[in-house]
Amino acid sequence: SSVQKTLNGYDVHLEQFEIPSNSSLAGKKLKDIAIRAQSGANIIEIKRGGRSIIIPNSDQVLYPADKVLAVGSSQQIDKLKDMLKEATQSESSNDEFEVICIEIDKESPLYGKTLRSASLRDYKCMVISVLRGDSFITNPKPEFHFELSDKVWIAGEKSSCEWFRTQ
């Protein structure tokens, strides 16, 4: 791209990373992660489903499967890679909590229900976000209605998430 050509000859790089579903960064605001303070790199874009968030503000929340575009020197990008790797490793060692993505089909226990009527909190779970077509819905309202083919990210106790995954 033209941006890459402009950066040629300088130690400034663009690199895209995907936030894994088991990352401890998922569900956190950029300001609470302190990416710039710890790595020196800057997040300049978040791609979420069909949506692109250019120059996200510090209150922007990262979600599983977000693709983040970072800019920085070789050293800064390497530090960011290490941060992302550590966040994924530390979360994957947690035996009690996980984040999963399920797709709603006609057999799903969520199909046709509202978020409120699904009573996920009774299962010690919560919906983080939903991808419906090209729309990424974060923090859906209690009246949100689950539809066929929705991709739903659920965070919660591992045993409950496993139950949702097998339904």
PDB file of C-alpha atoms in Angstrom:
ATOM      1  CA  SER A   1       0.000   0.000   0.000  1.00  0.00           C
ATOM      2  CA  SER A   2       0.998   3.625  -0.259  1.00  0.00           C
ATOM      3  CA  VAL A   3       1.500   3.800   3.515  1.00  0.00           C
ATOM      4  CA  GLN A   4       3.972   0.910   3.397  1.00  0.00           C
ATOM      5  CA  LYS A   5       5.897   2.616   0.557  1.00  0.00           C
ATOM      6  CA  THR A   6       6.111   5.824   2.596  1.00  0.00           C
ATOM      7  CA  LEU A   7       7.479   3.882   5.570  1.00  0.00           C
ATOM      8  CA  ASN A   8      10.135   2.050   3.514  1.00  0.00           C
ATOM      9  CA  GLY A   9      13.610   3.031   4.640  1.00  0.00           C
ATOM     10  CA  TYR A  10      12.463   3.803   8.186  1.00  0.00           C
ATOM     11  CA  ASP A  11      12.208   1.475  11.157  1.00  0.00           C
ATOM     12  CA  VAL A  12       8.432   1.862  11.210  1.00  0.00           C
ATOM     13  CA  HIS A  13       6.244  -1.138  10.482  1.00  0.00           C
ATOM     14  CA  LEU A  14       2.577  -1.986  10.213  1.00  0.00           C
ATOM     15  CA  GLU A  15       1.565  -5.389  11.493  1.00  0.00           C
ATOM     16  CA  GLN A  16      -1.830  -6.988  11.981  1.00  0.00           C
ATOM     17  CA  PHE A  17      -2.621  -9.268  14.920  1.00  0.00           C
ATOM     18  CA  GLU A  18      -5.747 -11.242  15.752  1.00  0.00           C
ATOM     19  CA  ILE A  19      -7.003 -11.353  19.331  1.00  0.00           C
ATOM     20  CA  PRO A  20      -7.359 -15.053  20.202  1.00  0.00           C
ATOM     21  CA  SER A  21     -10.512 -16.238  21.973  1.00  0.00           C
ATOM     22  CA  ASN A  22      -8.446 -17.303  24.991  1.00  0.00           C
ATOM     23  CA  SER A  23      -6.590 -14.007  25.338  1.00  0.00           C
ATOM     24  CA  SER A  24      -6.791 -12.213  28.661  1.00  0.00           C
ATOM     25  CA  LEU A  25      -6.938  -8.980  26.622  1.00  0.00           C
ATOM     26  CA  ALA A  26     -10.387  -9.872  25.247  1.00  0.00           C
ATOM     27  CA  GLY A  27     -13.070  -7.804  26.917  1.00  0.00           C
ATOM     28  CA  LYS A  28     -10.656  -5.101  28.106  1.00  0.00           C
ATOM     29  CA  LYS A  29     -10.489  -1.439  27.113  1.00  0.00           C
ATOM     30  CA  LEU A  30      -7.352  -0.280  25.298  1.00  0.00           C
ATOM     31  CA  LYS A  31      -6.577   2.129  28.158  1.00  0.00           C
ATOM     32  CA  ASP A  32      -6.600  -0.782  30.634  1.00  0.00           C
ATOM     33  CA  ILE A  33      -4.146  -2.796  28.536  1.00  0.00           C
ATOM     34  CA  ALA A  34      -1.528  -0.025  28.220  1.00  0.00           C
ATOM     35  CA  ILE A  35      -0.208  -1.323  24.898  1.00  0.00           C
ATOM     36  CA  ARG A  36       1.599   1.914  24.084  1.00  0.00           C
ATOM     37  CA  ALA A  37       3.141   2.217  27.583  1.00  0.00           C
ATOM     38  CA  GLN A  38       4.385  -1.398  27.628  1.00  0.00           C
ATOM     39  CA  SER A  39       5.444  -1.866  24.004  1.00  0.00           C
ATOM     40  CA  GLY A  40       5.665   1.588  22.462  1.00  0.00           C
ATOM     41  CA  ALA A  41       3.479   0.421  19.560  1.00  0.00           C
ATOM     42  CA  ASN A  42       0.180   2.066  18.686  1.00  0.00           C
ATOM     43  CA  ILE A  43      -3.074   0.429  17.630  1.00  0.00           C
ATOM     44  CA  ILE A  44      -4.298   2.407  14.626  1.00  0.00           C
ATOM     45  CA  GLU A  45      -7.196   0.224  13.487  1.00  0.00           C
ATOM     46  CA  ILE A  46      -9.456  -2.513  14.790  1.00  0.00           C
ATOM     47  CA  LYS A  47     -11.298  -4.688  12.254  1.00  0.00           C
ATOM     48  CA  ARG A  48     -14.354  -6.332  13.755  1.00  0.00           C
ATOM     49  CA  GLY A  49     -16.510  -8.355  11.412  1.00  0.00           C
ATOM     50  CA  GLY A  50     -17.251  -6.031   8.486  1.00  0.00           C
ATOM     51  CA  ARG A  51     -16.569  -2.926  10.578  1.00  0.00           C
ATOM     52  CA  SER A  52     -13.340  -0.962  10.714  1.00  0.00           C
ATOM     53  CA  ILE A  53     -12.554   1.301  13.679  1.00  0.00           C
ATOM     54  CA  ILE A  54      -9.884   3.756  12.543  1.00  0.00           C
ATOM     55  CA  ILE A  55      -7.744   5.352  15.299  1.00  0.00           C
ATOM     56  CA  PRO A  56      -9.699   3.735  18.147  1.00  0.00           C
ATOM     57  CA  ASN A  57     -10.067   5.743  21.334  1.00  0.00           C
ATOM     58  CA  SER A  58      -8.813   4.464  24.680  1.00  0.00           C
ATOM     59  CA  ASP A  59     -12.307   3.329  25.739  1.00  0.00           C
ATOM     60  CA  GLN A  60     -12.537   0.909  22.798  1.00  0.00           C
ATOM     61  CA  VAL A  61     -12.871  -2.700  24.005  1.00  0.00           C
ATOM     62  CA  LEU A  62     -11.002  -5.576  22.339  1.00  0.00           C
ATOM     63  CA  TYR A  63     -12.993  -8.699  21.516  1.00  0.00           C
ATOM     64  CA  PRO A  64     -12.039 -12.204  20.405  1.00  0.00           C
ATOM     65  CA  ALA A  65     -11.319 -12.361  16.657  1.00  0.00           C
ATOM     66  CA  ASP A  66     -10.679  -8.608  16.444  1.00  0.00           C
ATOM     67  CA  LYS A  67      -7.892  -7.873  14.003  1.00  0.00           C
ATOM     68  CA  VAL A  68      -5.762  -5.015  15.278  1.00  0.00           C
ATOM     69  CA  LEU A  69      -3.374  -3.071  13.074  1.00  0.00           C
ATOM     70  CA  ALA A  70      -0.352  -1.824  14.992  1.00  0.00           C
ATOM     71  CA  VAL A  71       2.379   0.603  13.989  1.00  0.00           C
ATOM     72  CA  GLY A  72       5.804   0.841  15.567  1.00  0.00           C
ATOM     73  CA  SER A  73       9.496   0.147  15.258  1.00  0.00           C
ATOM     74  CA  SER A  74      10.786  -3.417  14.921  1.00  0.00           C
ATOM     75  CA  GLN A  75      11.524  -3.467  18.643  1.00  0.00           C
ATOM     76  CA  GLN A  76       8.078  -2.087  19.551  1.00  0.00           C
ATOM     77  CA  ILE A  77       6.273  -4.594  17.322  1.00  0.00           C
ATOM     78  CA  ASP A  78       8.328  -7.424  18.869  1.00  0.00           C
ATOM     79  CA  LYS A  79       7.346  -6.236  22.368  1.00  0.00           C
ATOM     80  CA  LEU A  80       3.690  -6.146  21.294  1.00  0.00           C
ATOM     81  CA  LYS A  81       3.979  -9.705  19.926  1.00  0.00           C
ATOM     82  CA  ASP A  82       5.384 -10.783  23.299  1.00  0.00           C
ATOM     83  CA  MET A  83       2.534  -9.021  25.139  1.00  0.00           C
ATOM     84  CA  LEU A  84      -0.074 -10.779  23.020  1.00  0.00           C
ATOM     85  CA  LYS A  85       1.657 -14.129  23.457  1.00  0.00           C
ATOM     86  CA  GLU A  86       1.864 -13.725  27.252  1.00  0.00           C
ATOM     87  CA  ALA A  87      -1.790 -12.665  27.455  1.00  0.00           C
ATOM     88  CA  THR A  88      -2.829 -15.797  25.583  1.00  0.00           C
ATOM     89  CA  GLN A  89      -0.591 -18.150  27.570  1.00  0.00           C
ATOM     90  CA  SER A  90      -1.653 -16.790  30.955  1.00  0.00           C
ATOM     91  CA  GLU A  91      -5.355 -17.063  30.104  1.00  0.00           C
ATOM     92  CA  SER A  92      -5.053 -20.564  28.653  1.00  0.00           C
ATOM     93  CA  SER A  93      -3.711 -21.798  31.998  1.00  0.00           C
ATOM     94  CA  ASN A  94      -6.932 -20.731  33.725  1.00  0.00           C
ATOM     95  CA  ASP A  95      -8.893 -23.915  34.382  1.00  0.00           C
ATOM     96  CA  GLU A  96     -12.073 -22.200  35.526  1.00  0.00           C
ATOM     97  CA  PHE A  97     -12.823 -19.495  32.938  1.00  0.00           C
ATOM     98  CA  GLU A  98     -12.865 -19.286  29.147  1.00  0.00           C
ATOM     99  CA  VAL A  99     -14.261 -17.423  26.171  1.00  0.00           C
ATOM    100  CA  ILE A 100     -15.910 -19.402  23.368  1.00  0.00           C
ATOM    101  CA  CYS A 101     -17.650 -18.609  20.106  1.00  0.00           C
ATOM    102  CA  ILE A 102     -20.748 -20.559  19.099  1.00  0.00           C
ATOM    103  CA  GLU A 103     -22.904 -20.272  16.008  1.00  0.00           C
ATOM    104  CA  ILE A 104     -26.651 -20.278  16.561  1.00  0.00           C
ATOM    105  CA  ASP A 105     -28.483 -23.046  14.746  1.00  0.00           C
ATOM    106  CA  LYS A 106     -32.019 -24.375  15.176  1.00  0.00           C
ATOM    107  CA  GLU A 107     -30.866 -26.770  17.917  1.00  0.00           C
ATOM    108  CA  SER A 108     -29.070 -24.103  19.942  1.00  0.00           C
ATOM    109  CA  PRO A 109     -30.444 -23.424  23.434  1.00  0.00           C
ATOM    110  CA  LEU A 110     -30.229 -19.698  22.567  1.00  0.00           C
ATOM    111  CA  TYR A 111     -32.122 -19.855  19.255  1.00  0.00           C
ATOM    112  CA  GLY A 112     -35.191 -17.634  19.291  1.00  0.00           C
ATOM    113  CA  LYS A 113     -34.569 -16.353  22.817  1.00  0.00           C
ATOM    114  CA  THR A 114     -33.766 -12.905  24.083  1.00  0.00           C
ATOM    115  CA  LEU A 115     -30.616 -12.347  26.078  1.00  0.00           C
ATOM    116  CA  ARG A 116     -32.766 -11.826  29.184  1.00  0.00           C
ATOM    117  CA  SER A 117     -34.791 -15.033  28.693  1.00  0.00           C
ATOM    118  CA  ALA A 118     -31.621 -17.064  28.062  1.00  0.00           C
ATOM    119  CA  SER A 119     -30.645 -16.466  31.731  1.00  0.00           C
ATOM    120  CA  LEU A 120     -26.950 -16.984  30.980  1.00  0.00           C
ATOM    121  CA  ARG A 121     -25.946 -15.534  34.342  1.00  0.00           C
ATOM    122  CA  ASP A 122     -27.605 -18.580  35.963  1.00  0.00           C
ATOM    123  CA  TYR A 123     -24.936 -20.612  34.143  1.00  0.00           C
ATOM    124  CA  LYS A 124     -22.225 -18.155  35.284  1.00  0.00           C
ATOM    125  CA  CYS A 125     -21.811 -16.961  31.684  1.00  0.00           C
ATOM    126  CA  MET A 126     -22.258 -13.721  29.807  1.00  0.00           C
ATOM    127  CA  VAL A 127     -22.448 -12.706  26.174  1.00  0.00           C
ATOM    128  CA  ILE A 128     -19.524 -10.491  25.198  1.00  0.00           C
ATOM    129  CA  SER A 129     -20.488  -9.840  21.601  1.00  0.00           C
ATOM    130  CA  VAL A 130     -22.445 -11.102  18.610  1.00  0.00           C
ATOM    131  CA  LEU A 131     -21.541 -11.088  14.929  1.00  0.00           C
ATOM    132  CA  ARG A 132     -24.682 -10.929  12.793  1.00  0.00           C
ATOM    133  CA  GLY A 133     -23.819 -10.743   9.117  1.00  0.00           C
ATOM    134  CA  ASP A 134     -21.419  -7.801   8.885  1.00  0.00           C
ATOM    135  CA  SER A 135     -22.653  -6.183  12.119  1.00  0.00           C
ATOM    136  CA  PHE A 136     -20.642  -6.665  15.274  1.00  0.00           C
ATOM    137  CA  ILE A 137     -22.823  -6.084  18.335  1.00  0.00           C
ATOM    138  CA  THR A 138     -20.972  -5.467  21.577  1.00  0.00           C
ATOM    139  CA  ASN A 139     -22.681  -5.590  24.951  1.00  0.00           C
ATOM    140  CA  PRO A 140     -26.108  -6.518  23.565  1.00  0.00           C
ATOM    141  CA  LYS A 141     -29.130  -5.224  25.509  1.00  0.00           C
ATOM    142  CA  PRO A 142     -31.368  -7.611  27.519  1.00  0.00           C
ATOM    143  CA  GLU A 143     -34.019  -7.483  24.771  1.00  0.00           C
ATOM    144  CA  PHE A 144     -31.493  -8.625  22.131  1.00  0.00           C
ATOM    145  CA  HIS A 145     -33.016 -11.540  20.189  1.00  0.00           C
ATOM    146  CA  PHE A 146     -30.749 -14.406  19.046  1.00  0.00           C
ATOM    147  CA  GLU A 147     -31.185 -15.386  15.394  1.00  0.00           C
ATOM    148  CA  LEU A 148     -30.097 -18.238  13.170  1.00  0.00           C
ATOM    149  CA  SER A 149     -26.397 -17.996  12.142  1.00  0.00           C
ATOM    150  CA  ASP A 150     -25.467 -15.432  14.826  1.00  0.00           C
ATOM    151  CA  LYS A 151     -21.909 -15.973  16.023  1.00  0.00           C
ATOM    152  CA  VAL A 152     -21.972 -15.428  19.785  1.00  0.00           C
ATOM    153  CA  TRP A 153     -18.939 -14.943  22.051  1.00  0.00           C
ATOM    154  CA  ILE A 154     -19.656 -16.214  25.550  1.00  0.00           C
ATOM    155  CA  ALA A 155     -17.391 -15.802  28.573  1.00  0.00           C
ATOM    156  CA  GLY A 156     -17.868 -17.872  31.678  1.00  0.00           C
ATOM    157  CA  GLU A 157     -17.068 -20.912  33.711  1.00  0.00           C
ATOM    158  CA  LYS A 158     -15.365 -23.559  31.636  1.00  0.00           C
ATOM    159  CA  SER A 159     -17.945 -26.270  32.382  1.00  0.00           C
ATOM    160  CA  SER A 160     -20.830 -24.039  31.324  1.00  0.00           C
ATOM    161  CA  CYS A 161     -19.038 -22.911  28.179  1.00  0.00           C
ATOM    162  CA  GLU A 162     -18.355 -26.548  27.329  1.00  0.00           C
ATOM    163  CA  TRP A 163     -22.078 -27.295  27.681  1.00  0.00           C
ATOM    164  CA  PHE A 164     -22.944 -24.449  25.269  1.00  0.00           C
ATOM    165  CA  ARG A 165     -20.295 -25.654  22.823  1.00  0.00           C
ATOM    166  CA  THR A 166     -21.775 -29.185  22.683  1.00  0.00           C
ATOM    167  CA  GLN A 167     -25.410 -28.133  22.279  1.00  0.00           C
TER     168      GLN A 167
END
